Tab-separated table of C-alpha atoms and ligand atoms in Angstrom:
chain	number	residue	atom	x	y	z
A	1	UNK	CA	-96.219	-1.510	-30.286
A	2	UNK	CA	-92.522	-2.363	-29.745
A	3	UNK	CA	-91.116	-5.467	-28.610
A	4	UNK	CA	-90.566	-3.694	-25.137
A	5	UNK	CA	-94.095	-2.475	-24.969
A	6	UNK	CA	-95.527	-5.969	-25.931
A	7	UNK	CA	-93.230	-7.497	-23.388
A	8	UNK	CA	-94.284	-5.085	-20.507
A	9	UNK	CA	-98.018	-5.733	-21.269
A	10	UNK	CA	-97.918	-9.590	-21.949
A	11	UNK	CA	-94.939	-11.386	-20.414
A	12	UNK	CA	-94.104	-12.377	-16.984
A	13	UNK	CA	-90.321	-12.902	-16.305
A	14	UNK	CA	-88.569	-15.260	-13.888
A	15	UNK	CA	-87.087	-13.939	-10.671
A	16	UNK	CA	-88.164	-10.349	-11.543
A	17	UNK	CA	-90.386	-7.940	-9.562
A	18	UNK	CA	-92.937	-7.222	-12.303
A	19	UNK	CA	-93.916	-4.026	-10.786
A	20	UNK	CA	-90.668	-2.551	-11.465
A	21	UNK	CA	-90.358	-4.076	-14.791
A	22	UNK	CA	-93.734	-2.692	-15.925
A	23	UNK	CA	-93.516	0.780	-14.472
A	24	UNK	CA	-93.951	3.751	-16.630
A	25	UNK	CA	-90.546	4.846	-17.800
A	26	UNK	CA	-88.899	1.474	-17.342
A	27	UNK	CA	-87.160	0.444	-20.421
A	28	UNK	CA	-86.227	-3.315	-20.807
A	29	UNK	CA	-83.090	-3.943	-22.724
A	30	UNK	CA	-84.228	-5.892	-26.036
A	31	UNK	CA	-81.456	-8.050	-27.320
A	32	UNK	CA	-81.631	-8.636	-30.853
A	33	UNK	CA	-78.178	-10.205	-31.753
A	34	UNK	CA	-75.034	-11.783	-30.341
A	35	UNK	CA	-71.615	-12.516	-31.639
A	36	UNK	CA	-68.887	-14.065	-29.588
A	37	UNK	CA	-69.058	-12.649	-25.934
A	38	UNK	CA	-71.054	-9.639	-27.262
A	39	UNK	CA	-74.720	-9.062	-26.972
A	40	UNK	CA	-76.358	-6.193	-29.212
A	41	UNK	CA	-79.779	-4.546	-28.216
A	42	UNK	CA	-82.387	-3.087	-30.630
A	43	UNK	CA	-80.779	0.458	-29.972
A	44	UNK	CA	-77.488	-0.777	-31.322
A	45	UNK	CA	-75.665	-0.821	-27.905
A	46	UNK	CA	-73.303	-3.433	-27.397
A	47	UNK	CA	-72.513	-5.083	-24.117
A	48	UNK	CA	-70.112	-8.116	-22.813
A	49	UNK	CA	-72.333	-10.972	-21.908
A	50	UNK	CA	-70.854	-11.065	-18.300
A	51	UNK	CA	-72.536	-13.824	-17.095
A	52	UNK	CA	-72.711	-15.944	-19.998
A	53	UNK	CA	-76.411	-15.545	-20.545
A	54	UNK	CA	-77.266	-16.864	-17.123
A	55	UNK	CA	-74.341	-19.375	-16.704
A	56	UNK	CA	-75.101	-21.249	-19.959
A	57	UNK	CA	-72.902	-19.901	-22.763
A	58	UNK	CA	-69.501	-21.414	-23.290
A	59	UNK	CA	-68.119	-20.627	-26.883
A	60	UNK	CA	-70.039	-17.381	-27.480
A	61	UNK	CA	-72.934	-16.457	-29.485
A	62	UNK	CA	-73.286	-17.527	-33.128
A	63	UNK	CA	-70.210	-19.791	-32.925
A	64	UNK	CA	-69.626	-20.917	-36.726
A	65	UNK	CA	-69.265	-24.551	-35.647
A	66	UNK	CA	-72.416	-24.517	-33.295
A	67	UNK	CA	-74.407	-22.884	-35.935
A	68	UNK	CA	-73.339	-25.355	-38.629
A	69	UNK	CA	-74.145	-28.406	-36.317
A	70	UNK	CA	-77.596	-27.064	-35.601
A	71	UNK	CA	-78.330	-26.375	-39.187
A	72	UNK	CA	-77.117	-29.797	-40.264
A	73	UNK	CA	-79.414	-31.314	-37.848
A	74	UNK	CA	-82.308	-28.944	-38.724
A	75	UNK	CA	-81.961	-30.201	-42.303
A	76	UNK	CA	-82.721	-33.729	-41.218
A	77	UNK	CA	-85.213	-33.514	-38.223
A	78	UNK	CA	-85.830	-31.062	-35.257
A	79	UNK	CA	-87.665	-33.498	-32.896
A	80	UNK	CA	-89.172	-36.927	-32.647
A	81	UNK	CA	-90.081	-38.853	-29.684
A	82	UNK	CA	-87.643	-40.500	-27.434
A	83	UNK	CA	-90.247	-42.829	-25.883
A	84	UNK	CA	-89.601	-46.186	-27.621
A	85	UNK	CA	-87.493	-44.682	-30.345
A	86	UNK	CA	-83.994	-43.301	-30.460
A	87	UNK	CA	-82.329	-41.232	-32.907
A	88	UNK	CA	-78.914	-40.519	-34.532
A	89	UNK	CA	-77.609	-37.900	-32.008
A	90	UNK	CA	-78.534	-38.837	-28.688
A	91	UNK	CA	-76.570	-42.011	-28.318
A	92	UNK	CA	-73.383	-40.403	-29.603
A	93	UNK	CA	-73.949	-37.637	-27.176
A	94	UNK	CA	-74.559	-40.147	-24.223
A	95	UNK	CA	-71.189	-42.016	-25.184
A	96	UNK	CA	-69.262	-38.778	-25.042
A	97	UNK	CA	-70.656	-37.842	-21.647
A	98	UNK	CA	-69.832	-41.307	-20.197
A	99	UNK	CA	-66.388	-41.002	-21.405
A	100	UNK	CA	-66.067	-37.587	-19.794
A	101	UNK	CA	-66.939	-39.156	-16.535
A	102	UNK	CA	-63.575	-40.950	-16.439
A	103	UNK	CA	-64.736	-44.034	-14.572
A	104	UNK	CA	-64.773	-47.345	-16.534
A	105	UNK	CA	-66.154	-49.501	-13.890
A	106	UNK	CA	-69.000	-47.508	-12.927
A	107	UNK	CA	-71.065	-48.139	-16.262
A	108	UNK	CA	-72.647	-44.916	-16.139
A	109	UNK	CA	-76.155	-44.385	-17.942
A	110	UNK	CA	-77.426	-41.045	-19.413
A	111	UNK	CA	-80.985	-39.988	-18.829
A	112	UNK	CA	-81.881	-36.883	-20.977
A	113	UNK	CA	-84.308	-34.312	-19.956
A	114	UNK	CA	-84.592	-30.447	-20.586
A	115	UNK	CA	-83.073	-28.223	-17.804
A	116	UNK	CA	-81.488	-28.101	-14.500
A	117	UNK	CA	-84.432	-28.618	-12.386
A	118	UNK	CA	-85.682	-31.634	-14.407
A	119	UNK	CA	-82.317	-33.294	-14.050
A	120	UNK	CA	-82.342	-32.770	-10.430
A	121	UNK	CA	-86.032	-34.239	-10.227
A	122	UNK	CA	-85.039	-36.946	-12.483
A	123	UNK	CA	-82.094	-37.824	-10.084
A	124	UNK	CA	-84.136	-37.618	-7.059
A	125	UNK	CA	-86.688	-39.989	-8.688
A	126	UNK	CA	-84.185	-42.308	-9.782
A	127	UNK	CA	-82.622	-42.753	-6.427
A	128	UNK	CA	-85.699	-43.258	-4.572
A	129	UNK	CA	-87.108	-45.757	-6.863
A	130	UNK	CA	-83.750	-47.488	-7.072
A	131	UNK	CA	-83.526	-47.748	-3.280
A	132	UNK	CA	-87.024	-49.174	-3.174
A	133	UNK	CA	-86.384	-51.616	-5.860
A	134	UNK	CA	-83.174	-52.891	-4.205
A	135	UNK	CA	-85.322	-53.666	-1.108
A	136	UNK	CA	-83.943	-50.554	0.661
A	137	UNK	CA	-87.170	-49.044	1.349
A	138	UNK	CA	-85.881	-47.464	4.614
A	139	UNK	CA	-83.482	-45.262	2.637
A	140	UNK	CA	-85.722	-42.454	1.873
A	141	UNK	CA	-84.104	-39.269	3.273
A	142	UNK	CA	-81.817	-36.697	1.673
A	143	UNK	CA	-79.226	-34.647	3.090
A	144	UNK	CA	-78.227	-31.265	1.339
A	145	UNK	CA	-76.213	-28.119	1.866
A	146	UNK	CA	-77.745	-25.236	3.546
A	147	UNK	CA	-78.307	-22.304	1.077
A	148	UNK	CA	-78.086	-24.927	-1.849
A	149	UNK	CA	-80.303	-24.127	-4.939
A	150	UNK	CA	-81.079	-27.085	-7.136
A	151	UNK	CA	-84.025	-25.576	-9.119
A	152	UNK	CA	-87.732	-24.534	-8.779
A	153	UNK	CA	-89.516	-27.675	-9.278
A	154	UNK	CA	-90.932	-29.376	-5.858
A	155	UNK	CA	-88.232	-31.800	-5.430
A	156	UNK	CA	-85.456	-29.556	-6.340
A	157	UNK	CA	-86.990	-26.777	-3.986
A	158	UNK	CA	-87.047	-29.545	-1.121
A	159	UNK	CA	-83.381	-30.133	-1.342
A	160	UNK	CA	-82.627	-26.365	-1.360
A	161	UNK	CA	-82.831	-24.312	1.839
A	162	UNK	CA	-83.523	-20.921	0.728
A	163	UNK	CA	-86.061	-19.502	3.252
A	164	UNK	CA	-86.532	-16.546	0.932
A	165	UNK	CA	-87.563	-18.366	-2.236
A	166	UNK	CA	-89.482	-21.400	-0.640
A	167	UNK	CA	-91.557	-19.840	2.262
A	168	UNK	CA	-94.827	-20.151	0.261
A	169	UNK	CA	-94.403	-23.552	-0.732
A	170	UNK	CA	-93.227	-25.054	2.454
A	171	UNK	CA	-96.402	-27.140	3.053
A	172	UNK	CA	-95.711	-29.129	-0.251
A	173	UNK	CA	-92.080	-29.441	0.293
A	174	UNK	CA	-90.515	-32.829	1.572
A	175	UNK	CA	-88.301	-32.616	4.505
A	176	UNK	CA	-84.709	-32.914	3.845
A	177	UNK	CA	-81.825	-32.613	6.280
A	178	UNK	CA	-79.457	-29.565	5.999
A	179	UNK	CA	-75.770	-29.398	6.653
A	180	UNK	CA	-73.859	-26.341	6.913
A	181	UNK	CA	-72.300	-25.080	3.659
A	182	UNK	CA	-68.510	-25.243	3.793
A	183	UNK	CA	-68.176	-21.580	2.625
A	184	UNK	CA	-65.337	-20.097	4.716
A	185	UNK	CA	-65.742	-16.307	4.211
A	186	UNK	CA	-68.940	-16.503	6.339
A	187	UNK	CA	-68.397	-19.674	8.139
A	188	UNK	CA	-69.222	-19.394	11.864
A	189	UNK	CA	-66.249	-21.701	12.801
A	190	UNK	CA	-63.753	-19.869	10.857
A	191	UNK	CA	-61.576	-18.064	13.470
A	192	UNK	CA	-59.618	-15.992	10.945
A	193	UNK	CA	-60.049	-12.203	10.579
A	194	UNK	CA	-60.826	-10.982	7.111
A	195	UNK	CA	-57.650	-10.049	5.185
A	196	UNK	CA	-57.607	-7.782	2.162
A	197	UNK	CA	-56.197	-9.608	-0.882
A	198	UNK	CA	-56.937	-13.182	0.596
A	199	UNK	CA	-59.506	-15.451	-0.318
A	200	UNK	CA	-61.057	-16.754	3.107
A	201	UNK	CA	-60.406	-20.245	2.055
A	202	UNK	CA	-56.635	-19.765	2.262
A	203	UNK	CA	-56.551	-18.041	5.590
A	204	UNK	CA	-59.415	-20.082	7.586
A	205	UNK	CA	-58.672	-20.953	10.784
A	206	UNK	CA	-60.945	-24.012	11.788
A	207	UNK	CA	-60.688	-27.690	12.385
A	208	UNK	CA	-63.029	-28.791	9.451
A	209	UNK	CA	-66.091	-28.289	11.669
A	210	UNK	CA	-68.286	-28.289	8.504
A	211	UNK	CA	-67.052	-32.042	7.930
A	212	UNK	CA	-67.924	-32.875	11.590
A	213	UNK	CA	-71.398	-31.374	11.166
A	214	UNK	CA	-72.016	-33.458	8.011
A	215	UNK	CA	-70.643	-36.670	9.932
A	216	UNK	CA	-72.931	-35.786	12.810
A	217	UNK	CA	-76.104	-35.622	10.423
A	218	UNK	CA	-75.192	-38.647	8.281
A	219	UNK	CA	-74.578	-40.594	11.610
A	220	UNK	CA	-77.959	-39.641	13.049
A	221	UNK	CA	-79.797	-41.562	10.359
A	222	UNK	CA	-77.097	-43.623	8.359
A	223	UNK	CA	-79.510	-46.285	7.611
A	224	UNK	CA	-82.427	-44.117	6.213
A	225	UNK	CA	-80.409	-41.884	4.118
A	226	UNK	CA	-80.646	-42.225	0.391
A	227	UNK	CA	-78.249	-39.594	-0.777
A	228	UNK	CA	-76.159	-36.488	-0.020
A	229	UNK	CA	-76.926	-33.765	-2.751
A	230	UNK	CA	-74.632	-30.891	-3.455
A	231	UNK	CA	-73.132	-28.379	-5.781
A	232	UNK	CA	-69.582	-29.321	-5.688
A	233	UNK	CA	-66.948	-26.376	-5.034
A	234	UNK	CA	-69.263	-23.568	-5.912
A	235	UNK	CA	-72.759	-22.964	-4.713
A	236	UNK	CA	-73.869	-20.698	-7.345
A	237	UNK	CA	-77.262	-19.053	-6.688
A	238	UNK	CA	-76.392	-19.082	-2.767
A	239	UNK	CA	-73.901	-16.204	-3.878
A	240	UNK	CA	-71.033	-18.083	-5.536
A	241	UNK	CA	-70.137	-19.617	-2.110
A	242	UNK	CA	-66.791	-21.484	-2.748
A	243	UNK	CA	-65.843	-24.510	-0.870
A	244	UNK	CA	-62.173	-25.294	0.646
A	245	UNK	CA	-60.199	-27.739	-1.375
A	246	UNK	CA	-60.634	-31.260	0.322
A	247	UNK	CA	-64.188	-30.863	1.620
A	248	UNK	CA	-65.684	-32.696	-1.381
A	249	UNK	CA	-63.150	-35.732	-1.243
A	250	UNK	CA	-63.890	-36.027	2.583
A	251	UNK	CA	-67.628	-35.954	2.142
A	252	UNK	CA	-67.574	-38.166	-0.726
A	253	UNK	CA	-65.741	-40.819	1.518
A	254	UNK	CA	-68.110	-40.251	4.490
A	255	UNK	CA	-71.002	-41.062	2.274
A	256	UNK	CA	-69.267	-44.153	0.796
A	257	UNK	CA	-68.362	-45.456	4.246
A	258	UNK	CA	-72.143	-45.390	5.144
A	259	UNK	CA	-73.644	-46.687	1.876
A	260	UNK	CA	-75.043	-43.161	1.187
A	261	UNK	CA	-74.972	-42.172	-2.478
A	262	UNK	CA	-73.526	-39.015	-3.653
A	263	UNK	CA	-75.479	-36.945	-6.162
A	264	UNK	CA	-73.684	-33.928	-7.528
A	265	UNK	CA	-75.528	-31.049	-8.893
A	266	UNK	CA	-72.913	-29.868	-11.840
A	267	UNK	CA	-75.705	-27.806	-13.514
A	268	UNK	CA	-73.665	-24.700	-13.108
A	269	UNK	CA	-70.228	-25.929	-12.339
A	270	UNK	CA	-69.902	-28.574	-15.458
A	271	UNK	CA	-68.048	-28.273	-18.647
A	272	UNK	CA	-64.991	-26.489	-17.779
A	273	UNK	CA	-66.281	-23.565	-15.727
A	274	UNK	CA	-64.199	-24.217	-12.656
A	275	UNK	CA	-61.260	-25.135	-14.777
A	276	UNK	CA	-61.779	-28.916	-14.975
A	277	UNK	CA	-64.428	-30.400	-17.054
A	278	UNK	CA	-66.530	-31.323	-13.870
A	279	UNK	CA	-65.784	-29.639	-10.385
A	280	UNK	CA	-65.703	-33.360	-9.140
A	281	UNK	CA	-62.670	-34.045	-10.964
A	282	UNK	CA	-60.599	-31.597	-9.090
A	283	UNK	CA	-61.039	-33.816	-6.093
A	284	UNK	CA	-61.056	-37.193	-8.081
A	285	UNK	CA	-64.599	-37.896	-6.810
A	286	UNK	CA	-66.964	-40.085	-8.708
A	287	UNK	CA	-70.508	-39.391	-8.037
A	288	UNK	CA	-73.182	-42.020	-7.956
A	289	UNK	CA	-75.428	-39.427	-9.859
A	290	UNK	CA	-74.505	-36.245	-11.468
A	291	UNK	CA	-76.834	-33.610	-12.894
A	292	UNK	CA	-75.995	-31.512	-15.959
A	293	UNK	CA	-77.804	-28.792	-17.780
A	294	UNK	CA	-77.289	-25.201	-18.529
A	295	UNK	CA	-74.057	-25.126	-20.625
A	296	UNK	CA	-74.337	-28.750	-21.828
A	297	UNK	CA	-75.626	-27.254	-25.243
A	298	UNK	CA	-72.873	-24.488	-24.966
A	299	UNK	CA	-75.860	-22.227	-24.259
A	300	UNK	CA	-77.819	-22.756	-27.287
A	301	UNK	CA	-80.830	-24.782	-26.326
A	302	UNK	CA	-82.415	-26.264	-23.371
A	303	UNK	CA	-81.085	-29.954	-22.732
A	304	UNK	CA	-80.181	-31.822	-19.355
A	305	UNK	CA	-78.494	-35.050	-18.524
A	306	UNK	CA	-78.676	-37.109	-15.277
A	307	UNK	CA	-76.193	-39.717	-15.323
A	308	UNK	CA	-76.311	-42.602	-12.810
A	309	UNK	CA	-73.930	-45.493	-12.115
A	310	UNK	CA	-74.673	-49.012	-13.363
A	311	UNK	CA	-75.428	-49.959	-9.861
A	312	UNK	CA	-78.424	-47.721	-9.858
A	313	UNK	CA	-79.344	-48.417	-13.560
A	314	UNK	CA	-79.419	-52.174	-12.682
A	315	UNK	CA	-82.074	-51.798	-9.993
A	316	UNK	CA	-84.558	-50.866	-12.794
A	317	UNK	CA	-83.930	-54.048	-14.740
A	318	UNK	CA	-86.446	-56.868	-14.720
A	319	UNK	CA	-89.591	-58.408	-16.346
A	320	UNK	CA	-92.176	-56.041	-17.628
A	321	UNK	CA	-94.484	-57.381	-15.224
A	322	UNK	CA	-92.397	-56.210	-12.309
A	323	UNK	CA	-92.934	-52.803	-13.219
A	324	UNK	CA	-89.577	-51.722	-12.425
A	325	UNK	CA	-89.408	-49.204	-15.290
A	326	UNK	CA	-88.198	-45.661	-14.710
A	327	UNK	CA	-91.651	-44.082	-14.739
A	328	UNK	CA	-90.414	-40.680	-15.625
A	329	UNK	CA	-89.886	-38.733	-18.932
A	330	UNK	CA	-90.421	-35.332	-20.686
A	331	UNK	CA	-91.755	-34.652	-24.240
A	332	UNK	CA	-88.558	-33.349	-25.477
A	333	UNK	CA	-86.240	-35.913	-24.041
A	334	UNK	CA	-83.423	-36.800	-26.344
A	335	UNK	CA	-84.485	-33.657	-28.577
A	336	UNK	CA	-81.994	-34.043	-31.506
A	337	UNK	CA	-81.360	-30.350	-31.879
A	338	UNK	CA	-80.123	-30.155	-28.394
A	339	UNK	CA	-78.224	-33.460	-28.596
A	340	UNK	CA	-76.341	-31.853	-31.895
A	341	UNK	CA	-75.567	-28.441	-30.190
A	342	UNK	CA	-74.102	-30.411	-27.139
A	343	UNK	CA	-72.111	-32.888	-29.213
A	344	UNK	CA	-70.684	-29.627	-31.150
A	345	UNK	CA	-70.110	-27.804	-27.813
A	346	UNK	CA	-68.294	-30.901	-26.401
A	347	UNK	CA	-66.076	-31.084	-29.508
A	348	UNK	CA	-65.187	-27.456	-29.087
A	349	UNK	CA	-64.347	-28.064	-25.363
A	350	UNK	CA	-62.134	-30.992	-26.309
A	351	UNK	CA	-59.850	-28.639	-28.476
A	352	UNK	CA	-56.560	-27.892	-26.488
A	353	UNK	CA	-56.730	-24.328	-27.629
A	354	UNK	CA	-60.134	-23.879	-25.986
A	355	UNK	CA	-58.774	-25.255	-22.708
A	356	UNK	CA	-55.670	-23.006	-22.712
A	357	UNK	CA	-58.035	-20.140	-23.469
A	358	UNK	CA	-59.980	-20.946	-20.394
A	359	UNK	CA	-56.849	-20.890	-18.428
A	360	UNK	CA	-55.514	-17.676	-19.686
A	361	UNK	CA	-58.820	-15.841	-19.261
A	362	UNK	CA	-59.114	-17.147	-15.635
A	363	UNK	CA	-55.817	-15.883	-14.946
A	364	UNK	CA	-56.567	-12.566	-16.425
A	365	UNK	CA	-59.662	-12.291	-14.605
A	366	UNK	CA	-57.906	-13.000	-11.337
A	367	UNK	CA	-55.276	-10.362	-12.202
A	368	UNK	CA	-57.741	-7.574	-13.163
A	369	UNK	CA	-60.258	-8.128	-10.310
A	370	UNK	CA	-57.437	-7.714	-7.429
A	371	UNK	CA	-58.178	-4.036	-7.900
A	372	UNK	CA	-61.620	-4.621	-6.139
A	373	UNK	CA	-59.854	-5.424	-2.849
A	374	UNK	CA	-59.037	-1.701	-2.772
A	375	UNK	CA	-62.571	-0.786	-2.379
A	376	UNK	CA	-63.657	-0.431	1.537
A	377	UNK	CA	-66.952	-2.177	0.776
A	378	UNK	CA	-65.538	-5.220	-0.849
A	379	UNK	CA	-65.439	-8.036	1.699
A	380	UNK	CA	-64.236	-10.891	-0.596
A	381	UNK	CA	-62.988	-11.594	-3.995
A	382	UNK	CA	-63.013	-15.261	-4.824
A	383	UNK	CA	-62.588	-17.245	-7.937
A	384	UNK	CA	-62.771	-20.513	-9.477
A	385	UNK	CA	-61.864	-21.002	-13.079
A	386	UNK	CA	-64.041	-18.551	-15.170
A	387	UNK	CA	-66.384	-17.775	-11.975
A	388	UNK	CA	-65.355	-14.592	-10.009
A	389	UNK	CA	-67.497	-13.338	-7.123
A	390	UNK	CA	-67.246	-10.001	-5.545
A	391	UNK	CA	-68.962	-9.971	-2.120
A	392	UNK	CA	-70.069	-6.318	-0.848
A	393	UNK	CA	-70.073	-5.548	2.870
A	394	UNK	CA	-71.310	-2.674	4.899
A	395	UNK	CA	-68.293	-3.351	7.324
A	396	UNK	CA	-65.168	-5.123	6.230
A	397	UNK	CA	-63.898	-6.118	9.619
A	398	UNK	CA	-67.251	-7.517	10.686
A	399	UNK	CA	-68.180	-8.811	7.332
A	400	UNK	CA	-71.713	-7.185	8.217
A	401	UNK	CA	-73.786	-7.210	5.040
A	402	UNK	CA	-75.709	-4.504	3.327
A	403	UNK	CA	-79.477	-4.869	3.827
A	404	UNK	CA	-81.096	-6.803	0.902
A	405	UNK	CA	-83.817	-4.032	0.345
A	406	UNK	CA	-80.913	-1.798	-0.585
A	407	UNK	CA	-80.598	-3.680	-3.902
A	408	UNK	CA	-77.092	-2.581	-4.031
A	409	UNK	CA	-75.715	-5.434	-6.264
A	410	UNK	CA	-78.727	-4.688	-8.553
A	411	UNK	CA	-77.975	-1.076	-8.698
A	412	UNK	CA	-74.345	-1.780	-9.422
A	413	UNK	CA	-75.059	-4.041	-12.323
A	414	UNK	CA	-77.802	-1.510	-13.741
A	415	UNK	CA	-75.095	1.211	-13.547
A	416	UNK	CA	-72.553	-1.123	-15.318
A	417	UNK	CA	-74.966	-1.357	-18.426
A	418	UNK	CA	-73.806	2.110	-19.598
A	419	UNK	CA	-70.279	1.067	-19.532
A	420	UNK	CA	-70.970	-1.893	-21.820
A	421	UNK	CA	-71.339	-4.783	-19.449
A	422	UNK	CA	-74.470	-6.862	-18.577
A	423	UNK	CA	-74.447	-9.257	-15.609
A	424	UNK	CA	-76.638	-10.235	-12.814
A	425	UNK	CA	-75.833	-10.105	-9.056
A	426	UNK	CA	-76.819	-12.599	-6.370
A	427	UNK	CA	-77.963	-10.136	-3.626
A	428	UNK	CA	-74.569	-8.451	-2.564
A	429	UNK	CA	-72.465	-10.678	-4.622
A	430	UNK	CA	-71.263	-9.264	-8.105
A	431	UNK	CA	-70.651	-11.848	-10.436
A	432	UNK	CA	-68.334	-12.072	-13.478
A	433	UNK	CA	-68.690	-15.283	-15.433
A	434	UNK	CA	-67.938	-14.695	-19.095
A	435	UNK	CA	-68.133	-17.143	-22.072
A	436	UNK	CA	-64.863	-18.804	-22.617
A	437	UNK	CA	-64.400	-17.189	-25.991
A	438	UNK	CA	-64.190	-13.951	-24.516
A	439	UNK	CA	-61.208	-11.822	-25.705
A	440	UNK	CA	-58.720	-10.149	-23.296
A	441	UNK	CA	-59.814	-6.561	-24.206
A	442	UNK	CA	-63.425	-7.613	-23.723
A	443	UNK	CA	-62.641	-9.209	-20.437
A	444	UNK	CA	-60.694	-6.048	-19.436
A	445	UNK	CA	-63.815	-3.857	-20.418
A	446	UNK	CA	-66.063	-6.081	-18.257
A	447	UNK	CA	-63.884	-5.658	-15.352
A	448	UNK	CA	-63.455	-1.940	-15.847
A	449	UNK	CA	-67.281	-1.548	-16.288
A	450	UNK	CA	-68.018	-3.300	-13.060
A	451	UNK	CA	-65.279	-1.419	-11.238
A	452	UNK	CA	-66.684	2.045	-12.411
A	453	UNK	CA	-70.241	1.160	-11.530
A	454	UNK	CA	-69.218	0.141	-8.159
A	455	UNK	CA	-67.448	3.558	-7.758
A	456	UNK	CA	-70.483	5.378	-8.998
A	457	UNK	CA	-72.898	3.748	-6.703
A	458	UNK	CA	-70.388	3.379	-3.551
A	459	UNK	CA	-67.901	6.153	-4.139
A	460	UNK	CA	-64.775	5.442	-2.208
A	461	UNK	CA	-64.526	8.330	0.471
A	462	UNK	CA	-61.631	10.815	0.342
A	463	UNK	CA	-59.855	10.156	3.565
B	501	LIG	C1	-76.590	-25.564	-9.365
B	501	LIG	C2	-78.110	-25.314	-10.084
B	501	LIG	N1	-78.813	-26.461	-10.151
B	501	LIG	C3	-79.951	-26.404	-10.652
B	501	LIG	C4	-80.409	-25.353	-11.298
B	501	LIG	C5	-81.583	-25.227	-12.010
B	501	LIG	O1	-81.533	-25.128	-13.534
B	501	LIG	P1	-82.764	-24.546	-14.373
B	501	LIG	O2	-82.803	-23.148	-14.094
B	501	LIG	O3	-82.186	-24.930	-15.772
B	501	LIG	O4	-83.892	-25.274	-14.084
B	501	LIG	C6	-79.638	-24.035	-11.580
B	501	LIG	C7	-80.027	-22.796	-11.970
B	501	LIG	O5	-79.579	-21.912	-11.605
B	501	LIG	C8	-78.318	-24.155	-10.715
B	501	LIG	O6	-77.387	-23.086	-10.667
């Protein structure tokens, strides 16, 4: 049996309708190799890795420095317990991460786990336990953004507000209060008409009703709210919803005034993706807790970090008999291979040349994707750093979406494969989010592939 046959017989894939996957005639792409921004399958076909292997890869596949760092660590040890022991690499990584937080007086501490969901779960538990141990037992509630996605564990799902994903689990999710996402393109308060060529954030006509809504929700229960949790600047799985500049800063100030902690989920936005090391830097916001994962290891290995202020950390200090320990952990916490990969990735990110490349590629991506505005079914083209989202609509003037059952985004991305691009849509939103190492010709190829695929699935009518 081929790997594809074995896969269809034995595996169960995430976020995948397995009936379609296993259908006779369905041929999964079997990736066997990668080099830089290129993925190669078992038939020898090459594709641009258009979504950085689900938003994880930064420096490309088989980067010599990343590979060497992993091999060197492998020659020493792959894994040992982080419970009651430490290792050579995790402390160094923690120091690097805290230095990146750019806040001397916050005395940040790093808690290591495995992936985005565990980083969020650890953050929620840290906040609840800290509130409890500080005698703030009334502060038990969380506020989060509508359509937020923070992962698939029970706590992370409780923060998310996706009716689609979470309906079967509603009986076990704990209640959190939802505030509207500040996403201008579909904001009910935005009175501006859609304009071709203009990101809705730049043409919006509103009075920051989204912030008023947040204020109202916070003021309903200011004394019982533990934290406000959000993906800053870009809400990924919601459809790359992008927030107007100024929202985060004002939201952070509102929380601080009310003694409500700010927990940022930078699982997707972290490590240069939006053009700054962290999206919160763009508005000089210092969170109380930040969750990092995905590209922490440059897309090589699962590793996550939940970073909390000294104020939160101190709530866990006490005599053993007080049982204030953070009773939470994972078998692979502090995994040395993951930490070695993360250190190598951060060293690469510190290189000025890499930072300049991110800026150049982001500019090129912006230039090239302007073409999409000429398609009648493109409602919005929005971009932050190296995240570009193209939202398809059935009607431009009313922003009416295509029905989800049409699988339009998926069909376009499937068509793009034959032009040498692999990427995954979010419903009707096409996403281009390449590794930073992508060359200009590869970037052009990715945009051209998506454009051709769009024209194939939704031909532009001859008027
Ligand atoms: C913003 C955000 N938070 C959390 C997660 C969950 O991360 P993971 O899939 O690694 O559990 C994701 C995954 O897409 C994410 O985009």
